[in-house]
XYZ file of C-alpha atoms in Angstrom:
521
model
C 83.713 72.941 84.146
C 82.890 72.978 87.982
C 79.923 74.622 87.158
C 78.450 71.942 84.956
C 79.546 69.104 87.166
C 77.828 70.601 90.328
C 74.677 71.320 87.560
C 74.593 67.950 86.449
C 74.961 66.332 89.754
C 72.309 68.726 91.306
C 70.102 67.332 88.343
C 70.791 63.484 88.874
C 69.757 64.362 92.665
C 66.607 66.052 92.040
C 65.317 63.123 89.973
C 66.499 60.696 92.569
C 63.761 62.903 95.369
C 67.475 63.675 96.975
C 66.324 67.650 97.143
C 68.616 68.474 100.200
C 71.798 67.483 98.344
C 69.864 68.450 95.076
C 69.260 72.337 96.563
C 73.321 71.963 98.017
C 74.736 71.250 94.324
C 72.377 73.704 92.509
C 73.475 76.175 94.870
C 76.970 75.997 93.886
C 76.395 76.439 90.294
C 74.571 78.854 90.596
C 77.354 81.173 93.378
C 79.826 80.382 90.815
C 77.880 81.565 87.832
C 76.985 84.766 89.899
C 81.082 84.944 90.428
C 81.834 84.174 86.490
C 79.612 87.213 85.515
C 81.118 89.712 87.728
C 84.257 88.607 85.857
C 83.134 89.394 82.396
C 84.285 93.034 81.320
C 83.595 92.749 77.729
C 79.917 94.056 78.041
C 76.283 93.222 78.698
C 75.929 90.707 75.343
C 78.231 88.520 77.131
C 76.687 88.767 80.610
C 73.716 87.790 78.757
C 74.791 84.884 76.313
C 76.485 83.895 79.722
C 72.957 83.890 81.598
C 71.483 81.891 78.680
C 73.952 79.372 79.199
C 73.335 78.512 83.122
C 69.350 79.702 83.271
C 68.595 76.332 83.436
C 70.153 75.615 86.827
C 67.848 78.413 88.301
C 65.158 76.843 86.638
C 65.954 73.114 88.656
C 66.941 75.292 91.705
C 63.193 77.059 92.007
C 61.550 73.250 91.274
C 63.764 72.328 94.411
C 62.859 75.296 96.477
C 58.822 73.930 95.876
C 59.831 70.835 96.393
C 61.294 71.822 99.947
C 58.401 74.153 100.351
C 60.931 76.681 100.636
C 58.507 79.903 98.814
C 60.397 82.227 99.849
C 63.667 81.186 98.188
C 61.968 80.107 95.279
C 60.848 83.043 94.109
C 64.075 85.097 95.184
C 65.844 82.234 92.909
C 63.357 83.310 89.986
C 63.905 86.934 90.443
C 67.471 86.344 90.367
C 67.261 84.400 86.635
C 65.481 87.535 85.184
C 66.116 91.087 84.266
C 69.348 90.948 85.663
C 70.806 92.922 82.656
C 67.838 95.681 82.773
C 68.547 95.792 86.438
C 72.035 96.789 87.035
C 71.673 99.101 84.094
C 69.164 100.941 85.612
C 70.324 100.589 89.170
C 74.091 102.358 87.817
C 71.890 104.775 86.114
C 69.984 106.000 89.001
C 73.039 105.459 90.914
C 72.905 109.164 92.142
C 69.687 108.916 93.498
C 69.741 105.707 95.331
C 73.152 106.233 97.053
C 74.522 109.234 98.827
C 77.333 111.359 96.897
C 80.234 109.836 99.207
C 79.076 106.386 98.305
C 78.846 106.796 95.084
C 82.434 107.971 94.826
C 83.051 104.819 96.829
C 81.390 102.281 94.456
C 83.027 103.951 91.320
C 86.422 103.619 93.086
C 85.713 100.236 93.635
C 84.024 99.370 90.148
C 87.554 101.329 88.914
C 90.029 98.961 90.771
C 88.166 95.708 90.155
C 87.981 96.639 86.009
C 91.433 97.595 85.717
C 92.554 94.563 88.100
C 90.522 92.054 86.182
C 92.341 93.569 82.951
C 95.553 92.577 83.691
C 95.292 89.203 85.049
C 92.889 88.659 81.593
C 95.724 89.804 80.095
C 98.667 88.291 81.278
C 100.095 91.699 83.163
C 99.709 90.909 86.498
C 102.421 90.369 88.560
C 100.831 87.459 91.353
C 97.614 86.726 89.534
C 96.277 84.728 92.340
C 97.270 87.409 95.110
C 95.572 90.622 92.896
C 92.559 87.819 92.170
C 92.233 87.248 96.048
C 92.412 91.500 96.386
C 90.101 91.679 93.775
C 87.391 89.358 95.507
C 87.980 91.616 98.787
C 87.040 94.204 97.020
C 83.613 92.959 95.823
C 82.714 91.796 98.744
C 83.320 95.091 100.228
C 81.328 97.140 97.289
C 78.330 94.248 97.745
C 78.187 95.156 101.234
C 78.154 98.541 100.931
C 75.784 98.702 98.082
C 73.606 96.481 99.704
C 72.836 98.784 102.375
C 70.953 100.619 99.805
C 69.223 98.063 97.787
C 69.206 94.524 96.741
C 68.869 93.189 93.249
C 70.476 90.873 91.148
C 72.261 88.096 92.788
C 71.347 90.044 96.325
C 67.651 89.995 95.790
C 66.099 89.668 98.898
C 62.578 88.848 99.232
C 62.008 90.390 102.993
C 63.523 94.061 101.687
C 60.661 93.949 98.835
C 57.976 92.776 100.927
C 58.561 95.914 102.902
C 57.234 98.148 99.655
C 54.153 96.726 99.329
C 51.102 98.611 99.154
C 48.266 97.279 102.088
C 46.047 96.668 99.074
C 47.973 95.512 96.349
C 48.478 91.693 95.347
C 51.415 90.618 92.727
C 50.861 87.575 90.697
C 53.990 86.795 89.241
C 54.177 83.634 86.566
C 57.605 81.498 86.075
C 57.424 78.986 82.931
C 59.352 75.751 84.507
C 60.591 72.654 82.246
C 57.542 70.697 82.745
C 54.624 73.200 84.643
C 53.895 76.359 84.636
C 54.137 78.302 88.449
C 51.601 81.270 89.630
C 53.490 83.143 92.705
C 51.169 85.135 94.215
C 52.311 87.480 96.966
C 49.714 88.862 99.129
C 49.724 92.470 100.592
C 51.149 90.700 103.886
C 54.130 89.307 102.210
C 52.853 85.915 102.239
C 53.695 83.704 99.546
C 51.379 81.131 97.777
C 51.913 79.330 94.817
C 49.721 77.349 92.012
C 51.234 74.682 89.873
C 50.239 73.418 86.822
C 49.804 69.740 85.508
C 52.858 69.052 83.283
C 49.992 68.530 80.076
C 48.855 72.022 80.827
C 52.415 73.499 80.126
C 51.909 71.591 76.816
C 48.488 73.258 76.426
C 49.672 76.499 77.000
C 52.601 76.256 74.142
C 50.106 74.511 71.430
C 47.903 77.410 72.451
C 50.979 80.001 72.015
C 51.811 78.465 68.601
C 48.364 78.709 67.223
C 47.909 82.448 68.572
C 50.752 83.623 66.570
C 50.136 81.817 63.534
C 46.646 83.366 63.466
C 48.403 86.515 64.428
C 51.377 86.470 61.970
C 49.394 84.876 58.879
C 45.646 85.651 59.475
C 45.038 88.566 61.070
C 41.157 88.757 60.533
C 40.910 85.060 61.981
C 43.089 85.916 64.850
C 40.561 88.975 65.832
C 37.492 87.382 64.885
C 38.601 83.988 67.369
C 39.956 86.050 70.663
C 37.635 86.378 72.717
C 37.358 82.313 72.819
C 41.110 82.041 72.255
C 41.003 84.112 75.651
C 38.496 81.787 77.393
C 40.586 78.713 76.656
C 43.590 80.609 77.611
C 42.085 81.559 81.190
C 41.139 78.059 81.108
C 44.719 76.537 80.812
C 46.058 78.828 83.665
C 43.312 78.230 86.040
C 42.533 81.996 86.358
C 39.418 81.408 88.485
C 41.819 79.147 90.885
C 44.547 81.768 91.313
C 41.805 84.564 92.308
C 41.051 82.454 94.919
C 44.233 82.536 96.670
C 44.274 86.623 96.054
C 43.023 88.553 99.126
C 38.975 90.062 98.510
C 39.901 93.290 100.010
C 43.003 93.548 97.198
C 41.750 96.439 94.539
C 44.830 96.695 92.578
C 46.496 93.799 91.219
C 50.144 93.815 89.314
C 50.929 91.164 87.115
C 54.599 90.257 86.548
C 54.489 87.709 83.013
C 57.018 85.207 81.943
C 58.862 84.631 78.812
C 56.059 84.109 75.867
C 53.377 85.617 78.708
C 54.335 88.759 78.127
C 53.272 88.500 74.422
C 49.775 88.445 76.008
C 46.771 90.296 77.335
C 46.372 88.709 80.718
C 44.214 91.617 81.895
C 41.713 90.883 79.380
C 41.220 86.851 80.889
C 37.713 85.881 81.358
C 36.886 85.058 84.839
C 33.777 83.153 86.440
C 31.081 82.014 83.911
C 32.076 83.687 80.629
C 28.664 81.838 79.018
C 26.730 85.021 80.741
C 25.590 88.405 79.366
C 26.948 90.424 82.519
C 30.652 88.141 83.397
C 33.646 89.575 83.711
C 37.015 89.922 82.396
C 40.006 90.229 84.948
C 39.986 93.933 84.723
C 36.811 94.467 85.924
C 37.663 92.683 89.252
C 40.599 95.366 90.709
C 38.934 99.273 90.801
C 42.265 99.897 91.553
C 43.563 99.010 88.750
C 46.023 96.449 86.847
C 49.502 96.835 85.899
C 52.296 94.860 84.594
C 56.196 94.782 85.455
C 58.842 92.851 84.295
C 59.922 91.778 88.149
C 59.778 92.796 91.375
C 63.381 94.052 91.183
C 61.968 96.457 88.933
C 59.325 97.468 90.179
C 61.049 98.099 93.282
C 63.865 100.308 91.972
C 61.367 102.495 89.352
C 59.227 103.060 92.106
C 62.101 104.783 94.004
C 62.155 107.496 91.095
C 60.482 110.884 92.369
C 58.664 112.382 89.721
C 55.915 114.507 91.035
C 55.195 116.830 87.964
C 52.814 116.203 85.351
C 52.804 119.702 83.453
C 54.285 119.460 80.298
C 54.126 117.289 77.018
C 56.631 116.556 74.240
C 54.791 114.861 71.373
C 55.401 113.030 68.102
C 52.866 113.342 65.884
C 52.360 111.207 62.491
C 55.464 111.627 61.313
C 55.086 109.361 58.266
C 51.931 111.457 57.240
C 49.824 108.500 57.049
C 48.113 108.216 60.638
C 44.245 109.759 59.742
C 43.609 110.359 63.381
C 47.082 110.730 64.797
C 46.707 114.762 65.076
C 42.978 114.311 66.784
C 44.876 112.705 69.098
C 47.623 114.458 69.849
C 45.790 118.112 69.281
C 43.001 116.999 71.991
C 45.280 116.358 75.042
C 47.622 119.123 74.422
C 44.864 121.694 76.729
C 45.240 119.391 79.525
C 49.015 120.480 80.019
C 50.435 123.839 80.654
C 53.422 123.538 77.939
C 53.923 121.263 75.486
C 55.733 121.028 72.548
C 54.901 119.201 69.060
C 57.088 117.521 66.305
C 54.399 116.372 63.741
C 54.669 115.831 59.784
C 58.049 116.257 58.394
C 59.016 117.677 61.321
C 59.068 114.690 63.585
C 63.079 113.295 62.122
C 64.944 111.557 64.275
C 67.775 114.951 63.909
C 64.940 117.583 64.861
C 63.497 115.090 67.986
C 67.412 114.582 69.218
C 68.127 117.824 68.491
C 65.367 119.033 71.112
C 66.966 116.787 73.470
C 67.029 119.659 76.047
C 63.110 120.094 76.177
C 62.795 116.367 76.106
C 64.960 116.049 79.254
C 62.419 118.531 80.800
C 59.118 116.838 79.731
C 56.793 115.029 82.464
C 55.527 113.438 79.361
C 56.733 112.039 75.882
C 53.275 110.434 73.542
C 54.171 109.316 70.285
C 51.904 109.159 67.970
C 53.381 106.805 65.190
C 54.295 103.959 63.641
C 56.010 101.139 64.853
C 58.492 98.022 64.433
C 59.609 94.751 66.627
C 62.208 92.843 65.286
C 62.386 89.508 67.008
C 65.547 88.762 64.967
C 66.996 91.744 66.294
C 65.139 93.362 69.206
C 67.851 96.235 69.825
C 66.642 97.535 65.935
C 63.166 97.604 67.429
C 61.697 101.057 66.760
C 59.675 103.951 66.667
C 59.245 105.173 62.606
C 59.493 109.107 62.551
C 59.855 110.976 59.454
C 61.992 109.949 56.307
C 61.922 106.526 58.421
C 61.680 104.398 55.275
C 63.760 104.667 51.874
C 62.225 104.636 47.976
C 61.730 100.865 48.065
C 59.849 101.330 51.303
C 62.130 99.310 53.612
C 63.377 100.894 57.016
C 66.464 103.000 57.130
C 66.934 102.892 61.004
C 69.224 105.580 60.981
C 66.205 107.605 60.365
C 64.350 106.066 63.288
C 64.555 106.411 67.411
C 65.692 102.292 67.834
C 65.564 100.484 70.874
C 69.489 100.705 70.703
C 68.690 104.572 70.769
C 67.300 104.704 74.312
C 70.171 103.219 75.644
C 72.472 105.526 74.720
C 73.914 107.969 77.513
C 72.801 110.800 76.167
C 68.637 109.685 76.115
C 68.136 110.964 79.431
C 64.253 111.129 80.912
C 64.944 112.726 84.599
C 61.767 114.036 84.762
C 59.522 112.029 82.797
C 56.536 110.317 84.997
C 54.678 108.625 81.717
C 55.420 107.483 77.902
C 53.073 106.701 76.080
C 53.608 104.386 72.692
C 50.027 105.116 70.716
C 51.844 102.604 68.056
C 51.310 99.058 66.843
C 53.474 96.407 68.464
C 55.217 98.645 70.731
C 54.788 96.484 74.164
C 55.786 92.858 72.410
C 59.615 91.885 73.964
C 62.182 89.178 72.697
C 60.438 86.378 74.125
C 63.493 83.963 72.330
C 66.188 84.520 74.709
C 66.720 82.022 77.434
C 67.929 84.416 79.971
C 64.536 86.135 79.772
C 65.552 89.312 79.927
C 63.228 92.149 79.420
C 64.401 93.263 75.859
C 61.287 95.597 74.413
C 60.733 99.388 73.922
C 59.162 99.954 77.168
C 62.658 98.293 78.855
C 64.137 101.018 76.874
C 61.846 104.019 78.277
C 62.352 102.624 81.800
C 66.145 102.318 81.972
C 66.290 106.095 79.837
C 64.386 107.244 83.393
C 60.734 106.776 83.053
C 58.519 105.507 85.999
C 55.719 104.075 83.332
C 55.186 103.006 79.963
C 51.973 102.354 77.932
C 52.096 100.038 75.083
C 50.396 98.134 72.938
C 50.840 94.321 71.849
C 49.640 94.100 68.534
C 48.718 96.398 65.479
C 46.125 98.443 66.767
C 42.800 100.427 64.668
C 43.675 104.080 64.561
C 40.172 105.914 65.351
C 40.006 103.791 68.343
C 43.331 104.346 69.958
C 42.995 107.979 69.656
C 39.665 107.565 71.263
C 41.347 105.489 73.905
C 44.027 107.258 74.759
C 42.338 111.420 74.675
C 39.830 109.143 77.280
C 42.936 107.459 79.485
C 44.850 111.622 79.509
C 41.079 112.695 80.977
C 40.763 110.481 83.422
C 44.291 110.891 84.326
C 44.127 114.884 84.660
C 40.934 114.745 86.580
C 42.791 112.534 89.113
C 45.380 115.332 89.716
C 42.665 118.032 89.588
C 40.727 116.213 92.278
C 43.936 115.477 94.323
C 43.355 111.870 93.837
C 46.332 108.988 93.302
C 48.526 109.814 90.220
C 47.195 105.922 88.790
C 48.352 105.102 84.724
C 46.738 102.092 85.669
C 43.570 103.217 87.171
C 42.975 105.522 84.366
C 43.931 103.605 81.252
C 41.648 100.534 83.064
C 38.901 102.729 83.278
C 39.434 104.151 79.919
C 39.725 100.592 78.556
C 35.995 99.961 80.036
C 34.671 102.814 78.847
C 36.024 101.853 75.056
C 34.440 98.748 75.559
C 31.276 99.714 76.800
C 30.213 102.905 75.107
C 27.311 102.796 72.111
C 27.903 104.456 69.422
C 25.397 107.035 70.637
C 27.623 107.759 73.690
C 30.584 108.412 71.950
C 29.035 110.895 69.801
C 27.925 112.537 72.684
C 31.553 112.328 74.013
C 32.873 113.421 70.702
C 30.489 116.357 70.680
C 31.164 117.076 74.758
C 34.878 117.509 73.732
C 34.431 119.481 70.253
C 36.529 116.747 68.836
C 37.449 117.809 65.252
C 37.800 115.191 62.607
């Protein structure tokens, strides 16, 4: 109740150009919804139906922050309305790396007190509620400070501990979808902050352009494909790509693009930039040698990039295990010479039982590549999978006990300490719950990241077999002859230049590649 009064008063403000008192009321909703989540013990469904609830109020609290020209809280307000789930899951996972062993005893002991506290007064056991509610507040104060000392995410985000991580030639464009505009943060290698706002019609644009995409997509596949490239144009148009690469640095060669809500549904790399009416322009790929990447926020991106994984020698592989993939075992049999190890489940072979049951190897790999089938459910994104073998029943519909589900990776026991790269050669595999109002990052790739991986490829529709094995033999290439040469361990660098070279080659040259490589059909 003091939560929505404070909201709805912070809203009455804002409209009445109050934004002082506006940014003072929002900011109480939004300390007491922080508060209200650390009280909920009955699991991360509620934290998020609970973040769905109040996401709004960050929403009017980052149009306030703009308002006051405040950039710097505004986009530590939209980091704090996303991911926040994916975040702490991944932060108590990696707890072990990111804190010394004596604090990490401390923060269980305290994560211990405060659950069993918060028990009884929920319960009716406690003997002075208020007095074991004021210890229990003591206590998270003292575990925020000492965790903080370490990191900060989540409700401790701070935008002047991220800025220190940034690479010297590395930009971030990060979008947030308000109410009525759509918002292009882009943060330079320097730290500074600049921002590009849309006209409110434009957000309209942008969803009448959504809705069209995935009809076409959903309904009329051949249309859809046959109409993207201009479906791309107009989409570059409506977010004013050629306007935010002005405000990017020239001597930036890597860019990292952090989408929102229904954006991440979309190829942003692949945006047509300067005059797409001639033979030799440019998509936004072509513009970064150093390549382009995405994340789901800088919180993320900040706490993966704190996982060491320096070894890229060995492969564990899935490979067709529904038998019906014509190229899947080109594919998988032509990159397994660029590692020292590897080990294959293919055919029959590749059941969910035989790939858990090698758990131990898969623990070990530097790199997991499935080569397979595979499933979003928007409906339910946690029974999102990858199809191995026996994956459907005899009238052909999924038996997801058969399959490795999104709910799989999430699981203690789906462990990747050592895993650099996965790669998901498998249609749909990159599309997320775009539904949810919390906008958290619920997809396969969240699942590969929190289970330990540093970085996923994916794919965000159904994708032609001959060319994705073409693709990706190309992208493990280029990636190996970066190693050989001691160059940067880049995904992005090579699967950019491996998307170019897809896109560029005659069919002449890729016989000559196929022949180069003794590729066998």
């Amino acid at each position: 109740m003091y939560a929505q009064i404070f909201f709805f008063v912070g809203k009455v403000y804002q409209e009445a150009n109050k934004f002082d008192l506006a940014y003072t009321s929002l900011k109480s909703v939004i300390n007491t919804v922080d508060y209200l989540r650390e009280e909920i013990v009955s699991g991360e469904e509620s934290k998020r139906k609970q973040a769905e609830s109040f996401n709004e109020a960050y929403r009017y609290m980052i149009e306030v922050c703009l308002e006051l020209d405040n950039l710097t809280e505004a986009i530590e307000y939209a980091e704090r309305s996303k991911t926040r789930n994916l975040v702490e899951l991944i932060v108590e996972r990696d707890s072990k790396t990111i804190f010394p062993p004596e604090v990490v005893t401390q923060l269980e002991k305290y994560r211990d007190e405060i659950a069993i506290g918060q028990h009884q007064i929920q319960n009716g056991k406690a003997e002075n509620p208020q007095v074991l509610a004021q210890h229990l507040n003591q206590l998270r104060q003292q575990r925020n400070e000492l965790q903080n000392q370490y990191l900060s995410v989540g409700s401790d985000f701070k935008f002047d501990s991220f800025k220190a991580t940034l690479d010297k030639r590395t930009a971030i464009a990060e979008w947030y979808i308000l109410d009525k505009k759509i918002v292009a943060f882009i943060i330079k290698p320097t730290g500074e902050i600049t921002v590009w706002q849309s006209q409110p019609e434009e957000q309209e644009a942008l969803i009448n352009w959504l809705d069209k995409y995935l009809q076409d997509y959903n309904n009329q596949k051949d249309k859809w494909k046959d109409s993207l490239r201009e479906e791309l144009k107009t989409l570059a148009s409506i977010l004013h790509i050629d306007e935010i690469l002005t405000l990017i640095p020239k001597d930036c060669n890597q860019l990292i693009i952090i989408p929102h809500r229904f954006l991440h549904l979309l190829p942003l790399h692949a945006l047509p930039v300067g005059d797409s009416h001639q033979e030799d322009s440019h998509c936004l790929l072509d513009l970064f040698t150093g390549g382009i990447s995405y994340a789901p926020s800088c919180q993320l991106l900040q706490q993966v990039q704190k996982r060491e994984r320096p070894n890229f020698e060995s492969v564990f592989a899935i490979k067709d295990p529904t038998k019906n993939l014509a190229y899947a075992k080109l594919e998988v049999d032509s990159i397994l010479n660029l590692f020292s190890s590897h080990q294959v489940l293919s055919d029959k072979q590749a059941s969910k039982d035989a790939l858990l049951g090698e758990m131990p190897k898969l623990k070990q790999a530097n790199y997991l590549h499935f080569s397979c089938h595979g499933s979003f459910n928007l409906n339910s994104p946690q029974d999102s999978c990858l199809l191995l073998a026996e994956s459907k029943d005899e009238n052909n519909d999924l038996d997801l006990n058969k399959c490795l589900t999104l709910g799989n990776l999430f699981e203690q026991d789906f462990q990747l300490d050592n895993c650099r790269l996965v790669v998901l050669s498998a249609c749909e595999t990159g599309l997320v719950d775009f539904t949810n109002a919390s906008d958290e990052y619920i997809s396969l790739p969240s699942g590969f990241l929190y289970a330990g991986s540093t970085s996923v490829v994916s794919s965000l529709w159904t994708v032609n077999d001959v060319s994705t094995a073409f693709l990706m033999i190309k992208f493990l290439q280029n990636l190996q002859t970066a190693i050989i040469h001691g160059e940067d361990f880049s995904v992005a660098v090579s699967l950019n230049q491996a998307q170019k070279w897809l896109r560029n080659s005659t069919k002449t040259q890729l016989e000559e590649w196929i022949e180069q490589h003794k590729l066998k059909f």
